[in-house]
CSV table of C-alpha atoms in Angstrom, one decimal:
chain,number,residue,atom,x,y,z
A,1,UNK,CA,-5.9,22.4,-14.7
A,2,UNK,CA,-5.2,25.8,-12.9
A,3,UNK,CA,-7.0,26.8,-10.1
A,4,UNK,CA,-6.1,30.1,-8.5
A,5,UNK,CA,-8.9,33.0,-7.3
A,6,UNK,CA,-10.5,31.8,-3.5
A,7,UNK,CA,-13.7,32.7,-2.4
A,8,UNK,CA,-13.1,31.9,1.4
A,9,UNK,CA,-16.7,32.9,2.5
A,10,UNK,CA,-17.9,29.9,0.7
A,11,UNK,CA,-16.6,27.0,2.2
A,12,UNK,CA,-18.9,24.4,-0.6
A,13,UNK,CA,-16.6,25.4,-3.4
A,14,UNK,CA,-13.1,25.1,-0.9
A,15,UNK,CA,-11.0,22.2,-1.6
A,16,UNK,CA,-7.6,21.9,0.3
A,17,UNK,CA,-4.2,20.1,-1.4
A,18,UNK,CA,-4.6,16.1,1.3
A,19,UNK,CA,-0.6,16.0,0.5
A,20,UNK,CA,0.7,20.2,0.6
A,21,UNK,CA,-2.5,21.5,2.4
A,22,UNK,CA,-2.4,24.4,-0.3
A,23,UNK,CA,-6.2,25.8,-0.3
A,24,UNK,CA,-8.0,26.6,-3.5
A,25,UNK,CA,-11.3,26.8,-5.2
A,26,UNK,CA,-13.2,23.1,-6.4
A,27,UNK,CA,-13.5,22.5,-10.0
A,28,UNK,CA,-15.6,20.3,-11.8
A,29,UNK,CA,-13.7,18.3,-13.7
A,30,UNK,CA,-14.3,16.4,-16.7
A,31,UNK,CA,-14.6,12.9,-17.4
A,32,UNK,CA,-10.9,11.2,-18.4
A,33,UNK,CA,-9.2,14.5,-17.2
A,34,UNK,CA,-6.8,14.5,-14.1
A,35,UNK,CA,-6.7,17.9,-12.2
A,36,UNK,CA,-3.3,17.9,-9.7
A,37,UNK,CA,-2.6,20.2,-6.7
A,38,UNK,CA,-0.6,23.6,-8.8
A,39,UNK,CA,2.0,23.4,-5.9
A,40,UNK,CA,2.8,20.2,-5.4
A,41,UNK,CA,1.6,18.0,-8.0
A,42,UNK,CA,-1.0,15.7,-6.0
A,43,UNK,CA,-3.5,14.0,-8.0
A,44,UNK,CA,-6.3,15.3,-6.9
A,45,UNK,CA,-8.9,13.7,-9.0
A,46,UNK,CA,-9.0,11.4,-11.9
A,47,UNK,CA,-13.1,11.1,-13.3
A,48,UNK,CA,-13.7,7.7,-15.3
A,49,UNK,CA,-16.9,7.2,-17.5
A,50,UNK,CA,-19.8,5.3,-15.1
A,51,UNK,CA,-17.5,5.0,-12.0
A,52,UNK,CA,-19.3,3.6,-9.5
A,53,UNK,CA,-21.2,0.8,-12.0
A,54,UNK,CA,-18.0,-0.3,-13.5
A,55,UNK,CA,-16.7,-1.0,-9.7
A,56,UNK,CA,-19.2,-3.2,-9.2
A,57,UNK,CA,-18.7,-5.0,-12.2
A,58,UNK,CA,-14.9,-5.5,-11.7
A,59,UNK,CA,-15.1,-6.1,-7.6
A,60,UNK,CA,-17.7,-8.8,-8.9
A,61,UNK,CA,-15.4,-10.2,-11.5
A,62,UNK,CA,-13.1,-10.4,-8.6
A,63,UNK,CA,-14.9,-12.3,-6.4
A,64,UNK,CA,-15.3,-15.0,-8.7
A,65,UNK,CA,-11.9,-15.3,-9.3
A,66,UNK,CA,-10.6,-14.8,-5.4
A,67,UNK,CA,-11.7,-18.4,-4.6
A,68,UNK,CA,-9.6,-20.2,-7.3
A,69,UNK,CA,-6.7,-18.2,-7.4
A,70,UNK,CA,-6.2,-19.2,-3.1
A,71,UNK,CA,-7.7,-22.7,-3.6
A,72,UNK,CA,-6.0,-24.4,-7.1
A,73,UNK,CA,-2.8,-24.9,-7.6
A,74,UNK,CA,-0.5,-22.0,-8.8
A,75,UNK,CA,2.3,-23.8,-9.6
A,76,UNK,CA,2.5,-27.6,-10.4
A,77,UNK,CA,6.1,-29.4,-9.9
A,78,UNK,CA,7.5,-32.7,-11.0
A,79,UNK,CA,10.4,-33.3,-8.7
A,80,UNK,CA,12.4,-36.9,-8.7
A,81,UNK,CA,9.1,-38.4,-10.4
A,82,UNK,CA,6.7,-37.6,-8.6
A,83,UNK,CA,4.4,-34.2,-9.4
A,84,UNK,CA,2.9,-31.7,-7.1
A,85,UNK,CA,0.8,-29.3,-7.0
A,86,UNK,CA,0.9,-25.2,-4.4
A,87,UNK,CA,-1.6,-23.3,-3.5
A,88,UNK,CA,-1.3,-20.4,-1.5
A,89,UNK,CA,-3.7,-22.0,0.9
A,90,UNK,CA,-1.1,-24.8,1.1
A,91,UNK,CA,1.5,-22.9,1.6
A,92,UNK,CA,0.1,-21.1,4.2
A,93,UNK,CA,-0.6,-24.2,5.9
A,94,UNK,CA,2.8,-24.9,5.4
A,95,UNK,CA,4.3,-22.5,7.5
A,96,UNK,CA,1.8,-22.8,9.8
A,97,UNK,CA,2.7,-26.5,10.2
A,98,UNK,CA,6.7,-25.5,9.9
A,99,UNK,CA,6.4,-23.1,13.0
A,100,UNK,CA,6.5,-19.9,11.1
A,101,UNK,CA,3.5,-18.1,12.7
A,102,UNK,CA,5.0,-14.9,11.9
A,103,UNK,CA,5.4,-15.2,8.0
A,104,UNK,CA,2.5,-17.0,8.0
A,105,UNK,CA,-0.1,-14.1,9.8
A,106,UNK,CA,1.7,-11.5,6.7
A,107,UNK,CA,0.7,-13.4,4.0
A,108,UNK,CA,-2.4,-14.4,5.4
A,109,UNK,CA,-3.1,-10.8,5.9
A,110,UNK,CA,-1.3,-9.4,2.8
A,111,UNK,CA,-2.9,-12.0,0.3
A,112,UNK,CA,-6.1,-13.3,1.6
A,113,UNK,CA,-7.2,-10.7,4.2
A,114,UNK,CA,-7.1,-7.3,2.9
A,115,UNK,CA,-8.0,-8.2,-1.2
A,116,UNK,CA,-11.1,-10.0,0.5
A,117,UNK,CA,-12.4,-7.4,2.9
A,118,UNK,CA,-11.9,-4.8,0.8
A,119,UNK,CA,-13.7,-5.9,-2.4
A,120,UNK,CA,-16.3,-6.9,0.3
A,121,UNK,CA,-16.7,-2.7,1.6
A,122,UNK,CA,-16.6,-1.8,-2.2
A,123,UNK,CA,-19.2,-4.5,-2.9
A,124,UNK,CA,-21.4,-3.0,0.1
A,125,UNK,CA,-20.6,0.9,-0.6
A,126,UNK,CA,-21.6,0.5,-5.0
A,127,UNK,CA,-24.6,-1.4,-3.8
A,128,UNK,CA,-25.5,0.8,-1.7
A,129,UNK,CA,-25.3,3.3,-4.2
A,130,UNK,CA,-26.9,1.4,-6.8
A,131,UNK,CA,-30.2,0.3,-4.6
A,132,UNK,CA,-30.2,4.1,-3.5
A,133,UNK,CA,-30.4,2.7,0.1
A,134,UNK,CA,-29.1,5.0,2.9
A,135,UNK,CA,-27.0,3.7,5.3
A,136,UNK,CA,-24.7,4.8,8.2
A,137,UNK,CA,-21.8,2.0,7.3
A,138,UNK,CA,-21.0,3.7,3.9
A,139,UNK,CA,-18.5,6.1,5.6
A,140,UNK,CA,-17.1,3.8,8.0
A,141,UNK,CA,-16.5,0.9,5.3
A,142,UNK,CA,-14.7,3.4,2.7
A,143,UNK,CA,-12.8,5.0,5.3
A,144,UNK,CA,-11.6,1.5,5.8
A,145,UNK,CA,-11.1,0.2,2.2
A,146,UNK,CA,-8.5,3.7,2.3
A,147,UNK,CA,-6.5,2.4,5.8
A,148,UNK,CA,-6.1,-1.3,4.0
A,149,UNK,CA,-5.0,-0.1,0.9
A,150,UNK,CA,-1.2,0.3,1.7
A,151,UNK,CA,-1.4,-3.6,2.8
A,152,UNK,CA,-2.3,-5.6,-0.1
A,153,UNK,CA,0.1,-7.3,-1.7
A,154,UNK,CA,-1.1,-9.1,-4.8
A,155,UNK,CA,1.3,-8.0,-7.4
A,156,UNK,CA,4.4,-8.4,-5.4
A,157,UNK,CA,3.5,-12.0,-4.7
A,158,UNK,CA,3.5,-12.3,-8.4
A,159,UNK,CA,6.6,-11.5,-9.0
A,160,UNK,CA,7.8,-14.0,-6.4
A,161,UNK,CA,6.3,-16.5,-8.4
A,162,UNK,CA,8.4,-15.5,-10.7
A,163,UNK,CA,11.8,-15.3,-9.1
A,164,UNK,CA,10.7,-19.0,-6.9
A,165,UNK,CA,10.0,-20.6,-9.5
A,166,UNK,CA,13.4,-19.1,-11.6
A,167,UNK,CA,15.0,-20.4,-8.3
A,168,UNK,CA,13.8,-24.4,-8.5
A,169,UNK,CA,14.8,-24.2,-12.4
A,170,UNK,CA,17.7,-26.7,-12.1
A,171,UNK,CA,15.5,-28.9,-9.3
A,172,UNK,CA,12.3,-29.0,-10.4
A,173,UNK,CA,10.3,-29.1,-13.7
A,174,UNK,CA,7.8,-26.4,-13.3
A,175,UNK,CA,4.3,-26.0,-15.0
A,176,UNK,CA,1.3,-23.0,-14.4
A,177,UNK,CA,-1.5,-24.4,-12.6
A,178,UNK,CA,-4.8,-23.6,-12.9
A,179,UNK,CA,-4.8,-21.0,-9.8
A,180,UNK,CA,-2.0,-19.1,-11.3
A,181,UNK,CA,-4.4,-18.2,-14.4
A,182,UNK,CA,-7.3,-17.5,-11.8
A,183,UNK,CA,-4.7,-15.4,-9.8
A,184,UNK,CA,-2.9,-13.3,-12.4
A,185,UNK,CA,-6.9,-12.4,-13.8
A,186,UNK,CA,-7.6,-11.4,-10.3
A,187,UNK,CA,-4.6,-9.3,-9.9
A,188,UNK,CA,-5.4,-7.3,-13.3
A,189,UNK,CA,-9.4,-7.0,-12.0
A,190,UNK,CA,-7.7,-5.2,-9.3
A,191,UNK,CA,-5.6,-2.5,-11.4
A,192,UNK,CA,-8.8,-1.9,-13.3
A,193,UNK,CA,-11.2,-1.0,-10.4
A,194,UNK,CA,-8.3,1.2,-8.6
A,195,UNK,CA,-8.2,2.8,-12.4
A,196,UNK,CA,-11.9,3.5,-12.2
A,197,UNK,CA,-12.6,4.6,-8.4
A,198,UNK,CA,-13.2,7.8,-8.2
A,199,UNK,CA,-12.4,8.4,-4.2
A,200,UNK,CA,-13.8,12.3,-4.7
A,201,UNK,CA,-17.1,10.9,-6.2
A,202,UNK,CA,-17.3,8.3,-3.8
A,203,UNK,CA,-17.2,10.8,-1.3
A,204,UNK,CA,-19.5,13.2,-2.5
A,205,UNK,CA,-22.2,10.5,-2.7
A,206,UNK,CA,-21.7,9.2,0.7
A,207,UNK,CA,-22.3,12.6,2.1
A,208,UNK,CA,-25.5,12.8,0.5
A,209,UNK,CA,-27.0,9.5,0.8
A,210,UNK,CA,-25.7,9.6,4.6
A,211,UNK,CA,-28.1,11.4,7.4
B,1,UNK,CA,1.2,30.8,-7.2
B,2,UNK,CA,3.1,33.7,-4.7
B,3,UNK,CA,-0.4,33.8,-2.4
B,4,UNK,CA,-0.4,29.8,-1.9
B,5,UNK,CA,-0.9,29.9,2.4
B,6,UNK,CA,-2.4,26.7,4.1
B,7,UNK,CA,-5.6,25.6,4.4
B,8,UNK,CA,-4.4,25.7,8.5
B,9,UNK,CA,-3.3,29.2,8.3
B,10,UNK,CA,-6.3,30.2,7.1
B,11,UNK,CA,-8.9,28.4,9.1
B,12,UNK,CA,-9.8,25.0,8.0
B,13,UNK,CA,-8.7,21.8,8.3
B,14,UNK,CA,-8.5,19.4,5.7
B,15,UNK,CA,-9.5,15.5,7.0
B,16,UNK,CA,-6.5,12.9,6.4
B,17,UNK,CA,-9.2,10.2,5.2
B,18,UNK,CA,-12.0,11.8,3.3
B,19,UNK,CA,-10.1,15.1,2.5
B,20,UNK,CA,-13.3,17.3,3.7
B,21,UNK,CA,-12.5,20.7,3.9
B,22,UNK,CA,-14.1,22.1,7.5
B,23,UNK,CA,-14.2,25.6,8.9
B,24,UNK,CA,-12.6,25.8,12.4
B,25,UNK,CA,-10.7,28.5,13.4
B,26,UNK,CA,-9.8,27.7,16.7
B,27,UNK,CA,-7.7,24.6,15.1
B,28,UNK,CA,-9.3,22.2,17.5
B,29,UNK,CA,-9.1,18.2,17.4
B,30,UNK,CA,-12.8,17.5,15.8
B,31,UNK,CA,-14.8,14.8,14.4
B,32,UNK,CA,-15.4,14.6,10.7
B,33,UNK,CA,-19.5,15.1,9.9
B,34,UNK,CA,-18.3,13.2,6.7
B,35,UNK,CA,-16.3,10.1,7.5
B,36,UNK,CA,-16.4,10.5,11.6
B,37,UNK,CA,-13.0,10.2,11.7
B,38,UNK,CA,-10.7,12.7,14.2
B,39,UNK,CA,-9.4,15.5,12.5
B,40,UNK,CA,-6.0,17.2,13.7
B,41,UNK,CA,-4.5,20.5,12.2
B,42,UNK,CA,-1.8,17.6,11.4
B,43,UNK,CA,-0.7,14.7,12.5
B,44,UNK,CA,-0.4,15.1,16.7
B,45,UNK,CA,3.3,13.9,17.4
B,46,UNK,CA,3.8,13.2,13.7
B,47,UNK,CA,7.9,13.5,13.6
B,48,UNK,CA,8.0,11.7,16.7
B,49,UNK,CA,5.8,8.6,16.3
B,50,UNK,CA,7.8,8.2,12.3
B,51,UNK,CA,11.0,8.7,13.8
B,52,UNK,CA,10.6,5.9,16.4
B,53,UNK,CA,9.4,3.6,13.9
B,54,UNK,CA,11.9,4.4,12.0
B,55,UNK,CA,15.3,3.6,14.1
B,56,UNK,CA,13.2,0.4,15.4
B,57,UNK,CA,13.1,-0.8,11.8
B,58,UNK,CA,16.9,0.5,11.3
B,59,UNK,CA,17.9,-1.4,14.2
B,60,UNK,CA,15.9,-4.6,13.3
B,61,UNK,CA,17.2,-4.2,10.0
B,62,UNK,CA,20.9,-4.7,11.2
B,63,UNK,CA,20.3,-8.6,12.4
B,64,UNK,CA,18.1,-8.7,9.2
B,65,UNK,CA,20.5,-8.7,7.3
B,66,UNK,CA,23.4,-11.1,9.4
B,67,UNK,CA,21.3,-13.8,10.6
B,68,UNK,CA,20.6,-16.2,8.0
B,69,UNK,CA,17.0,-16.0,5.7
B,70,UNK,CA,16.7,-19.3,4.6
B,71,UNK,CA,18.5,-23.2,5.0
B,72,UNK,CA,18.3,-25.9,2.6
B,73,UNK,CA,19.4,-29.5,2.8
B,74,UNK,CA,19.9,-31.3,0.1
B,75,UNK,CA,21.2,-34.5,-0.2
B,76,UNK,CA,22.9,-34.2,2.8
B,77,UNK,CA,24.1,-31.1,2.1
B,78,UNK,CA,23.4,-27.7,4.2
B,79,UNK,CA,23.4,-24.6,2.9
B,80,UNK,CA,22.2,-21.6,4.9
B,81,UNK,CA,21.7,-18.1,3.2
B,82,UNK,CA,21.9,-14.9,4.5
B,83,UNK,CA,20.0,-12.6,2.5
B,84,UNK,CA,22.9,-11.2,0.6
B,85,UNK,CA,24.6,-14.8,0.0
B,86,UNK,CA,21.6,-15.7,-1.6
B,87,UNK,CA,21.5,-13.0,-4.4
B,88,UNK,CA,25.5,-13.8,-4.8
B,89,UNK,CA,24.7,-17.5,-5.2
B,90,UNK,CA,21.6,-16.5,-7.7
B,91,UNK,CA,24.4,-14.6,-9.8
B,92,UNK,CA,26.7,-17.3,-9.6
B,93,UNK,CA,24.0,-19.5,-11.6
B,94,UNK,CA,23.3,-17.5,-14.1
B,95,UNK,CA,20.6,-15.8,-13.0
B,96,UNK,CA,22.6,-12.0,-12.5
B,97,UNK,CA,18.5,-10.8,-13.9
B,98,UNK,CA,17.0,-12.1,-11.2
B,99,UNK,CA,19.5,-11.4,-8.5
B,100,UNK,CA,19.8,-7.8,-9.7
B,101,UNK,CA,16.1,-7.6,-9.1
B,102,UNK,CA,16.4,-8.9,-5.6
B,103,UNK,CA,18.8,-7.1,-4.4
B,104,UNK,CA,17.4,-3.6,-5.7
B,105,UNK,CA,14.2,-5.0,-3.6
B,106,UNK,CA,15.4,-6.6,-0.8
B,107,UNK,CA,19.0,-4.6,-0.3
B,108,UNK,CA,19.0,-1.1,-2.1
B,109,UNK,CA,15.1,0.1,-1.4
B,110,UNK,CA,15.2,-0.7,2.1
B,111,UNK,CA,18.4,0.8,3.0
B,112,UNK,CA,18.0,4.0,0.5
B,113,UNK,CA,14.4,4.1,1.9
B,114,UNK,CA,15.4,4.2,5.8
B,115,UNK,CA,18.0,7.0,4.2
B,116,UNK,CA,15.7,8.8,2.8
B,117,UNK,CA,12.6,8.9,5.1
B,118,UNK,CA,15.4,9.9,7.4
B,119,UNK,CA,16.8,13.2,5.8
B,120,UNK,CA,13.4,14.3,5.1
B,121,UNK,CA,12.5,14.1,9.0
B,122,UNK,CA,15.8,15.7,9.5
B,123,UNK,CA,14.9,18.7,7.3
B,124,UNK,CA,11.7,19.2,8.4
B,125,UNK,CA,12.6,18.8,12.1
B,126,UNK,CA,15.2,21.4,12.0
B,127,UNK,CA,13.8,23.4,9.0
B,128,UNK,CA,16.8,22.7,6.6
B,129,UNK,CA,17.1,24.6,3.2
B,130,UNK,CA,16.3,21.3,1.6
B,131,UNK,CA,13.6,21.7,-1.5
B,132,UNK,CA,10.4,20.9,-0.6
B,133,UNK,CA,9.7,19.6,-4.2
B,134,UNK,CA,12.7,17.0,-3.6
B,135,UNK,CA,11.0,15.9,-0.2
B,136,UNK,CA,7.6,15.7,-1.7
B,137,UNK,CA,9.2,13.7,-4.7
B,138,UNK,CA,11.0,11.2,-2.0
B,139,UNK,CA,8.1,10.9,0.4
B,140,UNK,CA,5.7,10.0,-2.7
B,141,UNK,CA,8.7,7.2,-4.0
B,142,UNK,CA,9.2,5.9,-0.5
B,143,UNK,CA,5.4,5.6,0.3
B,144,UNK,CA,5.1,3.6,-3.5
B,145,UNK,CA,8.2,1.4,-3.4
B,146,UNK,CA,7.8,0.3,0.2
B,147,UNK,CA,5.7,-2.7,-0.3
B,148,UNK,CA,7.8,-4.0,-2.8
B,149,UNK,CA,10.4,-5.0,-0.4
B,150,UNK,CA,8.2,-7.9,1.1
B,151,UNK,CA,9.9,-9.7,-2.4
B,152,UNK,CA,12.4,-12.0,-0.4
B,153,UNK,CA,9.6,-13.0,2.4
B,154,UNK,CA,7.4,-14.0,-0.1
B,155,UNK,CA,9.9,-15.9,-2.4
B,156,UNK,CA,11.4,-18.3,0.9
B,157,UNK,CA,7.8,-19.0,1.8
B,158,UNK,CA,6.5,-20.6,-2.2
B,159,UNK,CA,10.0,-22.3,-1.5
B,160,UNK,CA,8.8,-23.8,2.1
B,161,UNK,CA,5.9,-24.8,0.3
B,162,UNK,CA,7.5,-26.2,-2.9
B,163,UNK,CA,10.0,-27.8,-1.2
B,164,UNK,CA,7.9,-29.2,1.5
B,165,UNK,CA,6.8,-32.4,-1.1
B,166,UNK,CA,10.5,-33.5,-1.7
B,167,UNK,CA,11.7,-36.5,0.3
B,168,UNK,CA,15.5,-35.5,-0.4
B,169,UNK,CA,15.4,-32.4,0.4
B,170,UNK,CA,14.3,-29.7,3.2
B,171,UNK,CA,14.1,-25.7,3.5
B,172,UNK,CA,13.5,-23.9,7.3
B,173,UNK,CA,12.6,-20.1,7.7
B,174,UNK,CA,15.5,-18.7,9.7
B,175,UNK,CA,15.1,-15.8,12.4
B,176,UNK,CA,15.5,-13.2,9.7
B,177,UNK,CA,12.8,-14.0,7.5
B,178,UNK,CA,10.2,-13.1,10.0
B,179,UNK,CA,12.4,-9.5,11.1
B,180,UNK,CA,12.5,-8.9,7.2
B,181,UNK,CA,8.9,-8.6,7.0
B,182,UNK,CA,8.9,-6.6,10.4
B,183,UNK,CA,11.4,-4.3,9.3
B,184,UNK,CA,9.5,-3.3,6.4
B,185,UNK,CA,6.3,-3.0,8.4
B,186,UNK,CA,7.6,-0.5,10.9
B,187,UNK,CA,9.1,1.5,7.6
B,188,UNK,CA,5.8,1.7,5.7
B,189,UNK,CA,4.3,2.6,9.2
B,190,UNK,CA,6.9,5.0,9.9
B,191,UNK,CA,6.2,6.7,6.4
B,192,UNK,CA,2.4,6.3,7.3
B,193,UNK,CA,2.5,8.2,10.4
B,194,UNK,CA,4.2,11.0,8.8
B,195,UNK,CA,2.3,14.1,7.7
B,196,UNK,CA,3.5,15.1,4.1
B,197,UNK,CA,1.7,18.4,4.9
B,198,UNK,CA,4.6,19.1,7.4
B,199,UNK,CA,6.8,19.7,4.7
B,200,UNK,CA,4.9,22.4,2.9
B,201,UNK,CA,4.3,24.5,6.6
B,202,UNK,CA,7.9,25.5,6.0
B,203,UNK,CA,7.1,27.5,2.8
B,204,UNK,CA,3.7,28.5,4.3
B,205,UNK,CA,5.8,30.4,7.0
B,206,UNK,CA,8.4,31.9,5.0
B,207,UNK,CA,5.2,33.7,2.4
């Protein structure tokens, strides 16, 4: 999508490049369309079909699968006879137990923290939205759904699943356990809703529902 | 695209967090009325705050990778792994797959990342002929494949766990597990605190 002429006296229809700072006029862009910065090739905005509704839906989703995927076990072990069962909650304990305090407080905060709290502020800004209540936390809890989203670290533990459990081949006979199915449907709940949020929109609606 | 000046140069500033668009000509420090959030003309101190992040990670980095990760005991035996002895023992399994993928996570992205984020400082510091679509291009790869490095921290700690149960055997965190994960903290802080806009002010001076 090209955008070129600016009308500088009319600040509404101004948008500015977050990634080049190149300034040009606002378009409305369709829905399934993805307009980018001409200079620099920042996606600037990427409308889905009902947004906000279908947030709520997958954030929900989420929640119901948070709770297994920490609690049950994701990987179940049979080693010299006797079988096991991890969790991540276990294994948090585990290095807590060990002495590892360090480790421990990043995956605490990588894996249980920041998915948590931040389907929790996407949970209270669609809501809010929904219920057309107005409410001075909207801006604060989005601002801070963007600063934790660098931190969450979902997928990578997945692939040390992987690569852990590639490790104990020769050791240990390995199985899935029930938290691993809960955990790999949480992860892809998460793709989806950063697929569908619309930050612009998001945005938009805060500034008008806000006083 | 020859008239493409910055939103700075032409009197507004654009907030980091809600990307708001806001008239001030005076290019002031002032509060979003959208998100509330303080909003700079860029990033006050931007090069300096990344590049001391930076060469605390690099240095960190450096015992990272000597000391060892990991040590296991099994049936009497100790082994302790550095990071790198760990992939060659992966690859001398079998696994070469698997050891290829951890060391292009835990070896080459860290190192080529710490490169990287470094030349593009060093360009826009002292205003190098360096492309500005090359910088934008490694900024935007460093600030995606920076997570991705917490691989080996993650791995030791389901083997802690795992291993934990077993009566014969025993694994302990070493020293370099813990600077691993702070090493690649201060690098996705360091990239963070760096304004991508700086890169683009270059051009927007020479228009």
């Amino acid at each position: 999508m090209m955008r070129s002429t600016l009308d500088i006296d009319n600040a509404q229809h101004i948008e500015a490049c977050p990634d080049c700072d190149l300034l040009m006029t606002a378009a409305l862009v369709k829905e399934g369309y993805v307009s980018q910065c001409p200079r620099c090739g920042y996606t600037l905005e990427h409308p889905t079909r009902l947004s906000i509704r279908n947030n709520f839906f997958c954030v929900f989703a989420g929640l119901i699968f948070y709770f297994p995927a920490m609690l049950l076990p994701i990987l179940q072990f049979t080693m010299v006879g006797n079988t096991e069962a991890l969790s991540i909650l276990v294994c948090l304990q585990t290095l807590f137990s060990t002495g590892n305090w360090g480790v421990g407080l990043v995956i605490f905060f990588s894996l249980m923290f920041v998915p948590l709290v931040q389907m929790i502020l996407i949970i209270f800004v669609t809501t809010r939205f929904y219920y057309q209540v107005k409410s001075h936390y909207l801006a604060f809890c989005f601002k801070w759904y963007g600063y934790l989203n660098a931190w969450g670290m979902l997928d990578i533990f997945m692939l040390s699943i992987i690569v852990a459990s590639i490790k104990l081949h020769d050791d240990a006979e390995l199985e899935p356990g029930l938290g691993l199915y809960a955990f790999i449907a949480l992860l892809l709940i998460k793709a989806l809703q950063t697929q569908f949020l619309n930050k612009k929109l998001v945005w938009t609606l805060i500034e008008k529902h806000g006083e | 695209m020859n008239k493409s000046y910055s939103a700075l140069k032409q009197g507004f500033l654009c907030c980091r967090q809600c990307h708001k668009v806001i008239p001030e000509k005076q290019q002031q420090v002032i509060q979003c009325p959208r998100c509330q959030s303080k909003v700079y003309p860029r990033i006050p101190n931007s090069l300096s705050q990344s590049w001391a992040l930076l060469i605390s990670g690099f240095i960190l980095y450096i015992p990272a990778n000597v000391l060892p990760i990991m040590t296991l005991t099994k049936g009497g035996v100790i082994r302790t792994d550095t990071i790198m002895s760990g992939i060659i023992n992966l690859a001398n399994i079998g696994m070469a797959p698997i050891a290829v993928i951890v060391f292009i996570a835990s070896i080459l992205v860290p190192a080529l990342k710490m490169v990287a984020l470094a030349m593009i400082l060093l360009a826009t510091q002292f205003k190098w002929r360096m492309s500005v679509y090359m910088r934008t291009k490694m900024y935007r790869m460093i600030e995606f494949v920076g997570r991705w490095s917490m691989l080996d921290v993650f791995v030791i700690s389901i083997l802690l766990g795992i291993v934990k149960f077993n009566k014969i055997a025993s694994v302990d965190i070493e020293p370099a597990g813990l600077l691993f994960a702070i090493v690649i903290i201060l690098t996705m802080l360091a990239a963070i605190r760096f304004d991508s806009r700086l890169i683009w002010d270059d051009i927007n001076e020479l228009s």
